[in-house]
JSON list of C-alpha atoms in Angstrom, two decimals:
[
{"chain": "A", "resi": 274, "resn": "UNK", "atom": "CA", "xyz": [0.00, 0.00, 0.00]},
{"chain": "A", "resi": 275, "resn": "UNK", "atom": "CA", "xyz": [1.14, 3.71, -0.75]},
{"chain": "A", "resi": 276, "resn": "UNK", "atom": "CA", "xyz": [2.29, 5.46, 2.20]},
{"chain": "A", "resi": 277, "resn": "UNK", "atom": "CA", "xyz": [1.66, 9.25, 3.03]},
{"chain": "A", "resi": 278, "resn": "UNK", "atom": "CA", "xyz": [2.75, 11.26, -0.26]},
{"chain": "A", "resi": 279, "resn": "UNK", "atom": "CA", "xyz": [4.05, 14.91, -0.17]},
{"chain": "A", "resi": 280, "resn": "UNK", "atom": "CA", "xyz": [5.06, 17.23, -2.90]},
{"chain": "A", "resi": 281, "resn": "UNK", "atom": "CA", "xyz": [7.48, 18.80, -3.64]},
{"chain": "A", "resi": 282, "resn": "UNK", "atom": "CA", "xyz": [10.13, 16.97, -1.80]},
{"chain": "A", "resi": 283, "resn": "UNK", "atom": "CA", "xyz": [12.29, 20.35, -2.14]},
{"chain": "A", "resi": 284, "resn": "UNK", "atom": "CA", "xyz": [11.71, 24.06, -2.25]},
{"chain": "A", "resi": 285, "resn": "UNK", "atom": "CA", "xyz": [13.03, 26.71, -2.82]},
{"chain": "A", "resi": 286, "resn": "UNK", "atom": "CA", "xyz": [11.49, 29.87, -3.52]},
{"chain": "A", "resi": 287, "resn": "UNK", "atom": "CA", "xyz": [12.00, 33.70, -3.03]},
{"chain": "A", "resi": 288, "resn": "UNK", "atom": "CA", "xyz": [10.70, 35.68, 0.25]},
{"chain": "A", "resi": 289, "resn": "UNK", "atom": "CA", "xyz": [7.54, 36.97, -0.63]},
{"chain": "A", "resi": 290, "resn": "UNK", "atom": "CA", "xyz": [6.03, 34.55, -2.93]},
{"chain": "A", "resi": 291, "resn": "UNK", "atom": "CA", "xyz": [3.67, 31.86, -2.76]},
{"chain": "A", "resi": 292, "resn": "UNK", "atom": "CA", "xyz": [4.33, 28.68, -1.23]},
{"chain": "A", "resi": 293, "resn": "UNK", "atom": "CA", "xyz": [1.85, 25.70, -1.87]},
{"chain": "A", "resi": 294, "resn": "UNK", "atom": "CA", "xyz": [2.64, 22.19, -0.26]},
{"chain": "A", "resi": 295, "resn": "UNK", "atom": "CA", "xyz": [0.44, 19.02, -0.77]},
{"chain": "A", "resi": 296, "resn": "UNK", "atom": "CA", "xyz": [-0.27, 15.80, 0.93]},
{"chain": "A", "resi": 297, "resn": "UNK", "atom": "CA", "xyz": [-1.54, 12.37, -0.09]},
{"chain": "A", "resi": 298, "resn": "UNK", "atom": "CA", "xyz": [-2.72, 10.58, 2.90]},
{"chain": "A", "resi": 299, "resn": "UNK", "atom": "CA", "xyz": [-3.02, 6.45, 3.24]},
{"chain": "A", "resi": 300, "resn": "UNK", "atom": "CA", "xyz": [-6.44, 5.67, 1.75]},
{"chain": "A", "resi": 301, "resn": "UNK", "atom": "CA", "xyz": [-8.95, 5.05, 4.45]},
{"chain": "A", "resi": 302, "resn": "UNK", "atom": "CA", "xyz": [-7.26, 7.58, 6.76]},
{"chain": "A", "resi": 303, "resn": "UNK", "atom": "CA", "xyz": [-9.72, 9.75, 8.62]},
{"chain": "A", "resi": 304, "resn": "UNK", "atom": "CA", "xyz": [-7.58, 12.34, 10.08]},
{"chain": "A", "resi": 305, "resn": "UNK", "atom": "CA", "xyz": [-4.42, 14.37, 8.60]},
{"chain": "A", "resi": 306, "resn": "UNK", "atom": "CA", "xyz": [-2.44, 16.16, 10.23]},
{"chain": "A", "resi": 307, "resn": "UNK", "atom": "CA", "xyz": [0.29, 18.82, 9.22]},
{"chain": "A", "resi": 308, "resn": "UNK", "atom": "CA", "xyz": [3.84, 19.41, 10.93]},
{"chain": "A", "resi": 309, "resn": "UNK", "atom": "CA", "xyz": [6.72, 21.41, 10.92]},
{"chain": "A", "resi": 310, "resn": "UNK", "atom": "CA", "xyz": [10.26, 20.51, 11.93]},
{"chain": "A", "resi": 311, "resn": "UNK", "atom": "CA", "xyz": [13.03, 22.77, 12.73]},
{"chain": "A", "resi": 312, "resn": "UNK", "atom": "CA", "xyz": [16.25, 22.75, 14.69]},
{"chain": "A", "resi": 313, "resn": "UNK", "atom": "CA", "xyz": [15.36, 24.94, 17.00]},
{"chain": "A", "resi": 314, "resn": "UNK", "atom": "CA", "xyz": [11.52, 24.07, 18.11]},
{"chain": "A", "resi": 315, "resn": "UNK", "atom": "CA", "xyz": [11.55, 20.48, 16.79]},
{"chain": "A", "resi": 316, "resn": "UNK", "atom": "CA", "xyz": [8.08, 18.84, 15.76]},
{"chain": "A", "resi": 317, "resn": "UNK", "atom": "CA", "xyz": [5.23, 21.10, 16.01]},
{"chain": "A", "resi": 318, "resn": "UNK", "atom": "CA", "xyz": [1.90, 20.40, 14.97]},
{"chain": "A", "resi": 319, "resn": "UNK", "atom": "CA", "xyz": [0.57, 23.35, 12.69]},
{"chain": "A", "resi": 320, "resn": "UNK", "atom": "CA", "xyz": [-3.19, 21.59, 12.23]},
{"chain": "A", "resi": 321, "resn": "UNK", "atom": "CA", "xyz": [-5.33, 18.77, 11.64]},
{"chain": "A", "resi": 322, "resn": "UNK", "atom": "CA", "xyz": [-7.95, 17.42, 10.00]},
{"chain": "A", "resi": 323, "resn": "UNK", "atom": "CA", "xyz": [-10.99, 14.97, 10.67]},
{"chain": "A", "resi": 324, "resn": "UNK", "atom": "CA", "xyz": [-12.70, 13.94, 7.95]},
{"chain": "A", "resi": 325, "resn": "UNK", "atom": "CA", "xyz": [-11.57, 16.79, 5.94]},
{"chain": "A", "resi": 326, "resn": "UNK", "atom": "CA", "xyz": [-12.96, 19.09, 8.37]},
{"chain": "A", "resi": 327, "resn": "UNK", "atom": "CA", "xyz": [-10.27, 21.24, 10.58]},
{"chain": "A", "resi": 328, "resn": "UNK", "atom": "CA", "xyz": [-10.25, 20.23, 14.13]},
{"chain": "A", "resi": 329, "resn": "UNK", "atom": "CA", "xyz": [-7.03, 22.88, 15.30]},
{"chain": "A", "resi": 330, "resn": "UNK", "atom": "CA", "xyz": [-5.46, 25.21, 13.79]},
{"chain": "A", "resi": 331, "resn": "UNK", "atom": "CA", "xyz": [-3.92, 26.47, 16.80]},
{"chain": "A", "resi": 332, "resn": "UNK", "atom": "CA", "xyz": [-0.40, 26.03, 15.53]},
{"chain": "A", "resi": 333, "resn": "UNK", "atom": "CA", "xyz": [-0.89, 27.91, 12.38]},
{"chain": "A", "resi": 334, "resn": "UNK", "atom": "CA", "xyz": [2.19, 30.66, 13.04]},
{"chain": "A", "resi": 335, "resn": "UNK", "atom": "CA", "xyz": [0.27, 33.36, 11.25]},
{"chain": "A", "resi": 336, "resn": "UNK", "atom": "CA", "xyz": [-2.52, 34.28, 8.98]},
{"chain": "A", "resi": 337, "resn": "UNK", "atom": "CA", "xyz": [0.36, 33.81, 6.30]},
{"chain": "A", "resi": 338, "resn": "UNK", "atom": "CA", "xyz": [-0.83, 30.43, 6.52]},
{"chain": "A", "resi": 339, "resn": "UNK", "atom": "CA", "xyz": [-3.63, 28.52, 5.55]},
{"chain": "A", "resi": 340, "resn": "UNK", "atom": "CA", "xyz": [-4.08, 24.68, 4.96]},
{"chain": "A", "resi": 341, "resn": "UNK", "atom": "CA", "xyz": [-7.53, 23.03, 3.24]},
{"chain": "A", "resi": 342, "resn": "UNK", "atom": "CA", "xyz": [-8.07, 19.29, 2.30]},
{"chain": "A", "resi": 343, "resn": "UNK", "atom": "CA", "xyz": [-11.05, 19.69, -0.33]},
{"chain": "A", "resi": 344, "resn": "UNK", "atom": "CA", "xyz": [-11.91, 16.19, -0.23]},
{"chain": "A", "resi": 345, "resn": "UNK", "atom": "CA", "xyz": [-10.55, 12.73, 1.57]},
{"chain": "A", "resi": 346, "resn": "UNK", "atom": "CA", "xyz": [-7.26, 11.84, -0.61]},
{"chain": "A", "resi": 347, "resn": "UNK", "atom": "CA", "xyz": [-5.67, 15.74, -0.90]},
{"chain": "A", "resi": 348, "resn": "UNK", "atom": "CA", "xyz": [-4.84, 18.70, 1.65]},
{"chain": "A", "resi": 349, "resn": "UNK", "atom": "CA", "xyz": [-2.34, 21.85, 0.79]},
{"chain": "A", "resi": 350, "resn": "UNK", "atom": "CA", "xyz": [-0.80, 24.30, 3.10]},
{"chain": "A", "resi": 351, "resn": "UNK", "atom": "CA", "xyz": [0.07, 27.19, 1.77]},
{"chain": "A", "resi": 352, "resn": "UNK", "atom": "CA", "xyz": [1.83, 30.49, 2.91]},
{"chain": "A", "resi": 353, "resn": "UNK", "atom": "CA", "xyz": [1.46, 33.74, 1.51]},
{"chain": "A", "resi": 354, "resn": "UNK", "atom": "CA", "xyz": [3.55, 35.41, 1.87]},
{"chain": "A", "resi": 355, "resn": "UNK", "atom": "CA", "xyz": [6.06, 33.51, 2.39]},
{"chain": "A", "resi": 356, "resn": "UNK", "atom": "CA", "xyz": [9.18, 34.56, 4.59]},
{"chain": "A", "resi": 357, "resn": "UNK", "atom": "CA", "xyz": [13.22, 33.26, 5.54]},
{"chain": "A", "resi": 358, "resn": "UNK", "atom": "CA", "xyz": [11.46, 32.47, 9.01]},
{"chain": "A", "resi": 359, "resn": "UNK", "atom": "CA", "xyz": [9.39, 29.78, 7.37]},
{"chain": "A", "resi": 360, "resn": "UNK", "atom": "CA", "xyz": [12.39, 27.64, 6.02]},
{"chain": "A", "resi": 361, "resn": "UNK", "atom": "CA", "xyz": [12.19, 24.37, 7.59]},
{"chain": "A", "resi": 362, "resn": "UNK", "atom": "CA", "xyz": [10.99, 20.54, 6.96]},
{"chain": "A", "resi": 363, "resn": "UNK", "atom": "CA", "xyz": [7.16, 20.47, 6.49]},
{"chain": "A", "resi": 364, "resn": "UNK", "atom": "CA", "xyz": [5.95, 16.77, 7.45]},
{"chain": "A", "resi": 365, "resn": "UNK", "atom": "CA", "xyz": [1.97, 15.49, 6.10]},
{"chain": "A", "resi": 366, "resn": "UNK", "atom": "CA", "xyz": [1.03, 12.63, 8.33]},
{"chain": "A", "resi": 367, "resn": "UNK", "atom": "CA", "xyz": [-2.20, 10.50, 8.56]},
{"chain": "A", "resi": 368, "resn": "UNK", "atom": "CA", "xyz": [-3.74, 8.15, 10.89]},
{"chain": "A", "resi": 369, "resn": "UNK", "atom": "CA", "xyz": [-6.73, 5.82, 10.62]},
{"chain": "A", "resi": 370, "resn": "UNK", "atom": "CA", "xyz": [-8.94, 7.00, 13.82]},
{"chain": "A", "resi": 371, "resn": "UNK", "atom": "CA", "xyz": [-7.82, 9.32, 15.79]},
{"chain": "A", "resi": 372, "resn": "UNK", "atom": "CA", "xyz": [-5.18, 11.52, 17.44]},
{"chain": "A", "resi": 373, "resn": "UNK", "atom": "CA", "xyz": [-4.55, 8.42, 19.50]},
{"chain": "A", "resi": 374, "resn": "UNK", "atom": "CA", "xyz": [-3.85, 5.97, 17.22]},
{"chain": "A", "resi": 375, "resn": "UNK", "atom": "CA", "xyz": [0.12, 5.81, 14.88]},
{"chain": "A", "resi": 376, "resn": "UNK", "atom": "CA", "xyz": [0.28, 8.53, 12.54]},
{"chain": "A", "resi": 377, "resn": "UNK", "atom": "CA", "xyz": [2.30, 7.32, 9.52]},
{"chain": "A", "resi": 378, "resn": "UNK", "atom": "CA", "xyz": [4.66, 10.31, 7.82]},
{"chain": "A", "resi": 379, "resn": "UNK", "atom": "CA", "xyz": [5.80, 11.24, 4.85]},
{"chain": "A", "resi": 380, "resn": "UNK", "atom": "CA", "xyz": [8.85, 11.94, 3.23]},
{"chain": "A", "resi": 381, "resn": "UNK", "atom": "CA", "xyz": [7.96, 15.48, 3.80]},
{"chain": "A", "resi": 382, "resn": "UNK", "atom": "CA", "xyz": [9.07, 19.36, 1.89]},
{"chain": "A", "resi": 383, "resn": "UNK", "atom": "CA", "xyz": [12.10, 20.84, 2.63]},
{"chain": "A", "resi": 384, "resn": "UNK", "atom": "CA", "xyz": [11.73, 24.68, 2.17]},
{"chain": "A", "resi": 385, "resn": "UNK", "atom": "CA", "xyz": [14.19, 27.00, 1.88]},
{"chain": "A", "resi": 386, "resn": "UNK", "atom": "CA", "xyz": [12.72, 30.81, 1.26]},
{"chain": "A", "resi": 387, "resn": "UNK", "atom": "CA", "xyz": [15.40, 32.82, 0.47]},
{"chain": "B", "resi": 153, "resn": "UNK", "atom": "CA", "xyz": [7.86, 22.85, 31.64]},
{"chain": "B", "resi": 154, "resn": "UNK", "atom": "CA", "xyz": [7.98, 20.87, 28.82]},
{"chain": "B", "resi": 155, "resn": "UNK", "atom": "CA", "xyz": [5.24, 18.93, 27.97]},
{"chain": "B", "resi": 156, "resn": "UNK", "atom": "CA", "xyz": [7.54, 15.97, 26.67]},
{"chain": "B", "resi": 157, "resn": "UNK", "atom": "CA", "xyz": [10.77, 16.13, 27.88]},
{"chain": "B", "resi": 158, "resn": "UNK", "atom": "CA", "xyz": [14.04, 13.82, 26.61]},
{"chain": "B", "resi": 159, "resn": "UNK", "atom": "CA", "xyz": [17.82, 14.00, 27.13]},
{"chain": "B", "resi": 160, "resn": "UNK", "atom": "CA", "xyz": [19.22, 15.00, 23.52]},
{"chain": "B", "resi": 161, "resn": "UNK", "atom": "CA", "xyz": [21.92, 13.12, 24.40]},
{"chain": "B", "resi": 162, "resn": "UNK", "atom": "CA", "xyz": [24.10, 11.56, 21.89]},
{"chain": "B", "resi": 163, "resn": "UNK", "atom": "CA", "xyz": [23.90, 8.37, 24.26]},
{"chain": "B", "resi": 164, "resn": "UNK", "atom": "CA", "xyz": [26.33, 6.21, 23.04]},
{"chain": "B", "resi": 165, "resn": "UNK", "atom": "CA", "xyz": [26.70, 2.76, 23.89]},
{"chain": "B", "resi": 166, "resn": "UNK", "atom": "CA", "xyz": [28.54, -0.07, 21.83]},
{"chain": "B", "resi": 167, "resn": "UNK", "atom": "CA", "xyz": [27.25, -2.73, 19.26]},
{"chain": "B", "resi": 168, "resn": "UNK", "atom": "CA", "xyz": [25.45, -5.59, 21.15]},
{"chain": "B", "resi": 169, "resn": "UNK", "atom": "CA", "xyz": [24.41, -3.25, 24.20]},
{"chain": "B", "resi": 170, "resn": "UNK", "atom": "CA", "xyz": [20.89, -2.41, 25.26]},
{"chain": "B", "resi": 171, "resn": "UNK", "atom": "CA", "xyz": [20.28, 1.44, 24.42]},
{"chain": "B", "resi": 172, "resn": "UNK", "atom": "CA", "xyz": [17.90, 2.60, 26.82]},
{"chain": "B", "resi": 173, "resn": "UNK", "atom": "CA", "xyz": [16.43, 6.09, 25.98]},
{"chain": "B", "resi": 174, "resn": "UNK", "atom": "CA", "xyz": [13.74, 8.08, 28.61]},
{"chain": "B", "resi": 175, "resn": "UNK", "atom": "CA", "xyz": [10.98, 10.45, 27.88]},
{"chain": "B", "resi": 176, "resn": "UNK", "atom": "CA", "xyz": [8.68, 12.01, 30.99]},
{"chain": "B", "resi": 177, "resn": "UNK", "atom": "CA", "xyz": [5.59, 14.13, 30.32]},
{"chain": "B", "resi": 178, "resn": "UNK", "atom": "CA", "xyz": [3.82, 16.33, 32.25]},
{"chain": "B", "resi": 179, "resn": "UNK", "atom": "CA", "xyz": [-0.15, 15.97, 31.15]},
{"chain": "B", "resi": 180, "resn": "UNK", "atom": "CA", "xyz": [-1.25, 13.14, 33.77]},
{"chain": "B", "resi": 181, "resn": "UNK", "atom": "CA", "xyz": [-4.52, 12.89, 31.84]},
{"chain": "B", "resi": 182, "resn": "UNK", "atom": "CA", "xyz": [-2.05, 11.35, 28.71]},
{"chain": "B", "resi": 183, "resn": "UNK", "atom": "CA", "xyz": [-3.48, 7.93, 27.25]},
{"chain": "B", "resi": 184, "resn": "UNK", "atom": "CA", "xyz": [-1.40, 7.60, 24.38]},
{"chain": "B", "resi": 185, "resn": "UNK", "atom": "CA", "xyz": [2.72, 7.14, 23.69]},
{"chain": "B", "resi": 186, "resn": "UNK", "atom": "CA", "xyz": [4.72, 6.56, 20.90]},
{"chain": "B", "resi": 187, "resn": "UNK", "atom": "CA", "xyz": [8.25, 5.92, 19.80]},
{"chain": "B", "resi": 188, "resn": "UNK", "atom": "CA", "xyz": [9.59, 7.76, 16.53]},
{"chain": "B", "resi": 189, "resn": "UNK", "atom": "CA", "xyz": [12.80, 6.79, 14.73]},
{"chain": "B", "resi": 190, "resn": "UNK", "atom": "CA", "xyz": [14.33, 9.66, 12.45]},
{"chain": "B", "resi": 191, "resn": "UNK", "atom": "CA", "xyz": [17.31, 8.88, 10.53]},
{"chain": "B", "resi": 192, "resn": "UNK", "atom": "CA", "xyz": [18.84, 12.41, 9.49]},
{"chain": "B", "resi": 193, "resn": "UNK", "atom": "CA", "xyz": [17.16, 13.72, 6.41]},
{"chain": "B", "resi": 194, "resn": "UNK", "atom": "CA", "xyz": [14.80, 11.61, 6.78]},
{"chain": "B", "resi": 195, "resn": "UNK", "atom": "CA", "xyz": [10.77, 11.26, 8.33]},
{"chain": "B", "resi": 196, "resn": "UNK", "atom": "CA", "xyz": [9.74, 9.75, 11.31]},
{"chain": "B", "resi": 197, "resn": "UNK", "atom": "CA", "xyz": [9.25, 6.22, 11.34]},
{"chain": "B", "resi": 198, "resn": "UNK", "atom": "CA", "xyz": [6.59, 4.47, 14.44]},
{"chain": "B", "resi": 199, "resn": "UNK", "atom": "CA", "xyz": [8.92, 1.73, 16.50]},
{"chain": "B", "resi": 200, "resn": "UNK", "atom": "CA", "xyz": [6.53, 1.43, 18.98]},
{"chain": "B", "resi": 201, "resn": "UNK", "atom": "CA", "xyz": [2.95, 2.31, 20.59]},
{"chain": "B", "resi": 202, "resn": "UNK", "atom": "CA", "xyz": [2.03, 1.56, 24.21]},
{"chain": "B", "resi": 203, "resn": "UNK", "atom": "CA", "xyz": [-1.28, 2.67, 25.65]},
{"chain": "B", "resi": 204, "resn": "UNK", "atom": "CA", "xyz": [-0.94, 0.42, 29.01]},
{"chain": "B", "resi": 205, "resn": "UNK", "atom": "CA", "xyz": [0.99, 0.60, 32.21]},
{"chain": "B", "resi": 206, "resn": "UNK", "atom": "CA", "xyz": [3.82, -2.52, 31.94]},
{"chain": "B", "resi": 207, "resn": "UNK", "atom": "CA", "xyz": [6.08, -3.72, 29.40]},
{"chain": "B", "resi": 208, "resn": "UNK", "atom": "CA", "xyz": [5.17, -3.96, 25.44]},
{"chain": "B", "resi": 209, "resn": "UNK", "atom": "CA", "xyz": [7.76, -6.50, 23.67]},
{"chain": "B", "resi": 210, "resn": "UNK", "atom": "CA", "xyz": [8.32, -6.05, 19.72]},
{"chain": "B", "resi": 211, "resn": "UNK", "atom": "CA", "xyz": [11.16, -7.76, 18.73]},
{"chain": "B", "resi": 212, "resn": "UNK", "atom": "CA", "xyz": [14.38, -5.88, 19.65]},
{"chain": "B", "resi": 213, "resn": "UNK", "atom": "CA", "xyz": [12.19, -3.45, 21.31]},
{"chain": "B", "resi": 214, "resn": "UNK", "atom": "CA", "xyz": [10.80, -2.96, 24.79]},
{"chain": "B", "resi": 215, "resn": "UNK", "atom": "CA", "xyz": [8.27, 0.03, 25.29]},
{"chain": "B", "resi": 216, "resn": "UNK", "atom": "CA", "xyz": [7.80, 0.91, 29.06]},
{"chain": "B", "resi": 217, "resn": "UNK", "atom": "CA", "xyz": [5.28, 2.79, 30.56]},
{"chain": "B", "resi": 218, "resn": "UNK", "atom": "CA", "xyz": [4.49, 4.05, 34.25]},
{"chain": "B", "resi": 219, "resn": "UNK", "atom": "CA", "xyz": [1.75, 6.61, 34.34]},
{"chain": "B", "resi": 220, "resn": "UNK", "atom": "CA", "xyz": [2.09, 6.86, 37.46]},
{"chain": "B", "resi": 221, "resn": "UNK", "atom": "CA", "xyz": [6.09, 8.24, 37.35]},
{"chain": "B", "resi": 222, "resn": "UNK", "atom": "CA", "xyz": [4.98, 9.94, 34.11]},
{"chain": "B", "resi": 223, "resn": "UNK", "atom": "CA", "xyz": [7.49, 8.53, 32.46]},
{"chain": "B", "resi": 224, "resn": "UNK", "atom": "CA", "xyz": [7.72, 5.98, 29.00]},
{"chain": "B", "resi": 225, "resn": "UNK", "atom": "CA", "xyz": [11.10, 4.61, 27.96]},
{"chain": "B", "resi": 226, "resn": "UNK", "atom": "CA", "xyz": [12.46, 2.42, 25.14]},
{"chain": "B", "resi": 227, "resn": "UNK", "atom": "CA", "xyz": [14.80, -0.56, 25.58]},
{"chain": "B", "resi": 228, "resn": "UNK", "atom": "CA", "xyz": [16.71, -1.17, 22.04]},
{"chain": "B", "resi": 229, "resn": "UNK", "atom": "CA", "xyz": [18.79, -4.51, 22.76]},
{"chain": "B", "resi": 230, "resn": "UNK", "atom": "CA", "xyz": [21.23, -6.09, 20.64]},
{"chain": "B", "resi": 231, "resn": "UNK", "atom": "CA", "xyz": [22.14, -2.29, 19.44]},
{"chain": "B", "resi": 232, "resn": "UNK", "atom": "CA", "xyz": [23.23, -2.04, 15.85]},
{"chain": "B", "resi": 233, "resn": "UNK", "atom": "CA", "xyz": [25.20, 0.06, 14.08]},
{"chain": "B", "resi": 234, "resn": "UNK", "atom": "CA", "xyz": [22.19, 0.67, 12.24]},
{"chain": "B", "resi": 235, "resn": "UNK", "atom": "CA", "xyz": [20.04, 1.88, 15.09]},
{"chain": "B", "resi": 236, "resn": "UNK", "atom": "CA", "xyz": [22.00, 4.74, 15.36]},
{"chain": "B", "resi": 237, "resn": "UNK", "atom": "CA", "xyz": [18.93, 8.10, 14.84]},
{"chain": "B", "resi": 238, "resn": "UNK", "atom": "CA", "xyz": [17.08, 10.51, 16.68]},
{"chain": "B", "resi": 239, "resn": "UNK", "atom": "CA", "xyz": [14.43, 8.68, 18.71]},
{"chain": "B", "resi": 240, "resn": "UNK", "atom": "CA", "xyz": [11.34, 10.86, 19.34]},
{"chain": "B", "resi": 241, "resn": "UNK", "atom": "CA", "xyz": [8.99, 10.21, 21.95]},
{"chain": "B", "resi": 242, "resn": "UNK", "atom": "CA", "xyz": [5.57, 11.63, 21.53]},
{"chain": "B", "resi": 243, "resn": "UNK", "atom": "CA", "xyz": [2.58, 11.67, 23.68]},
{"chain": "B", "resi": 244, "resn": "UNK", "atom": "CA", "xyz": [-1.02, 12.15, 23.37]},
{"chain": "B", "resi": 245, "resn": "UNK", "atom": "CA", "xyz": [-2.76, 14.93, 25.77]},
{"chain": "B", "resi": 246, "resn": "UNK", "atom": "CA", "xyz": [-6.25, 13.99, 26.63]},
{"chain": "B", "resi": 247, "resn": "UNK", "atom": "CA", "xyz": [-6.86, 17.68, 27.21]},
{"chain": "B", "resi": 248, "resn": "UNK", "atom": "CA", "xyz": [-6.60, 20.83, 24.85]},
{"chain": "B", "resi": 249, "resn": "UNK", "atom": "CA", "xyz": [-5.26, 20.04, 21.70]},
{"chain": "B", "resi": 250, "resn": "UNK", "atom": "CA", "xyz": [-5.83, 16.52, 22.02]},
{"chain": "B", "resi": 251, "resn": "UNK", "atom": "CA", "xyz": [-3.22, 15.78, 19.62]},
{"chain": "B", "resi": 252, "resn": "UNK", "atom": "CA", "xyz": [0.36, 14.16, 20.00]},
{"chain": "B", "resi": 253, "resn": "UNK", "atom": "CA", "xyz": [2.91, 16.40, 21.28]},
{"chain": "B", "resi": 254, "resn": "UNK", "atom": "CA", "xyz": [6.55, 15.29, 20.51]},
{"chain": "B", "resi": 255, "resn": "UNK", "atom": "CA", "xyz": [9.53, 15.55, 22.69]},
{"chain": "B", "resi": 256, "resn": "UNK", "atom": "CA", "xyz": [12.84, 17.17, 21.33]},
{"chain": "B", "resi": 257, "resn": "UNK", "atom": "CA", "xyz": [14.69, 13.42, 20.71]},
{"chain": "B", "resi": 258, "resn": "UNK", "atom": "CA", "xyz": [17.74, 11.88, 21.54]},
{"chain": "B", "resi": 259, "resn": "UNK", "atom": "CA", "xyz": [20.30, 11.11, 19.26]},
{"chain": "B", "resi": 260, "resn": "UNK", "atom": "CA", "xyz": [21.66, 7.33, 19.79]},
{"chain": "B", "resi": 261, "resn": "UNK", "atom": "CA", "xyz": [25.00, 6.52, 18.13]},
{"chain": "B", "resi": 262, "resn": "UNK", "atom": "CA", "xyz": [25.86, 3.08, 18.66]},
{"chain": "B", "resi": 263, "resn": "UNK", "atom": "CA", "xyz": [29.79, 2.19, 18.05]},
{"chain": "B", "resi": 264, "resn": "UNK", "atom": "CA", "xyz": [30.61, -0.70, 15.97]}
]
């Protein structure tokens, strides 16, 4: 079975543009979930999704960012605009219940905003 | 306080040793824990889940847990080479977010 698949696996874009990441979660997943890794702050959970419905969005940075899933096998988050601050590994994962059951990752987006 | 809190280590112990790496959390109302290996560059992978107080074997593995110490631990034995990665313990809150929280990591390096 596919796993979690994100595009791109690289970015790298100018500050100020428009970034748009995607995410392909396992088929039959209810809930999707986005991350964002970094050196300093390690793993933190920008928002997630049941049944293509937000749950939280409390980790969303700023209103720079936004994430939607339009239907049960796609979400994007995208920032607008974006900024060097933002330059970090962006990780989709999905899980099959809940928040307490194994998320699976991806191979996640490494952005670099110059 | 952290909510998740692990020694970044490196812990190093040799080839054939039992690596044994500790994670505490602070939400006493937690149900859920999980062990994440990361190799670098890479996503992280589930080792282990373990939703009961006691001991949870998978092969090499041994997931601990004590609610009542807070505290969750993995036991890697017969340490490879090949185990060496950031091992990231994550937790899920039964309150607010109700959504896993991860802990920083520790990096294991195990010497051939």
């Amino acid at each position: 079975d596919a796993g979690v698949i994100q595009s791109p696996r690289h970015e790298v874009t100018e500050m100020g543009q428009e970034v748009t990441l995607r995410c392909k979660p396992i088929s039959g997943h209810d809930y999707l979930f986005w991350y964002r890794q970094t050196m300093m702050r390690g793993l933190e959970l920008l928002i997630y999704f049941n049944n293509n419905v937000p749950i939280d969005d409390s980790g969303m940075p700023e209103d720079r960012f936004s994430a939607k899933m339009p239907n049960a096998s796609f979400s994007t988050l995208k920032i607008q605009p974006s900024e060097p601050r933002d330059s970090a590994v962006y990780f989709c994962s999905s899980s099959w219940t809940g928040t307490d059951q194994p998320q699976h990752f991806g191979d996640g987006t490494r952005l670099s905003i110059l | 306080q952290k909510e998740v809190e692990q020694n970044s280590g490196p812990l190093s112990v040799p080839e054939g040793a039992i690596a044994s790496l500790n994670c505490t959390y602070s939400d006493r109302g937690s149900q859920s824990f999980f062990w994440y290996r990361q190799y670098s560059g890479k996503s992280p992978e589930l080792i282990m889940f373990i939703y009961s107080n006691g001991d949870k074997e998978d092969g090499r593995f041994t997931a601990q847990l004590n609610k009542a110490s807070q505290y969750v631990s993995l036991l890697i034995r017969d340490s490879q080479p090949s185990d060496s990665a950031t091992y990231l313990c994550a937790v899920n809150t039964d309150t607010g977010r109700r959504a896993l929280t991860f802990g920083s990591g520790t990096r294991l390096q195990v010497q051939p």
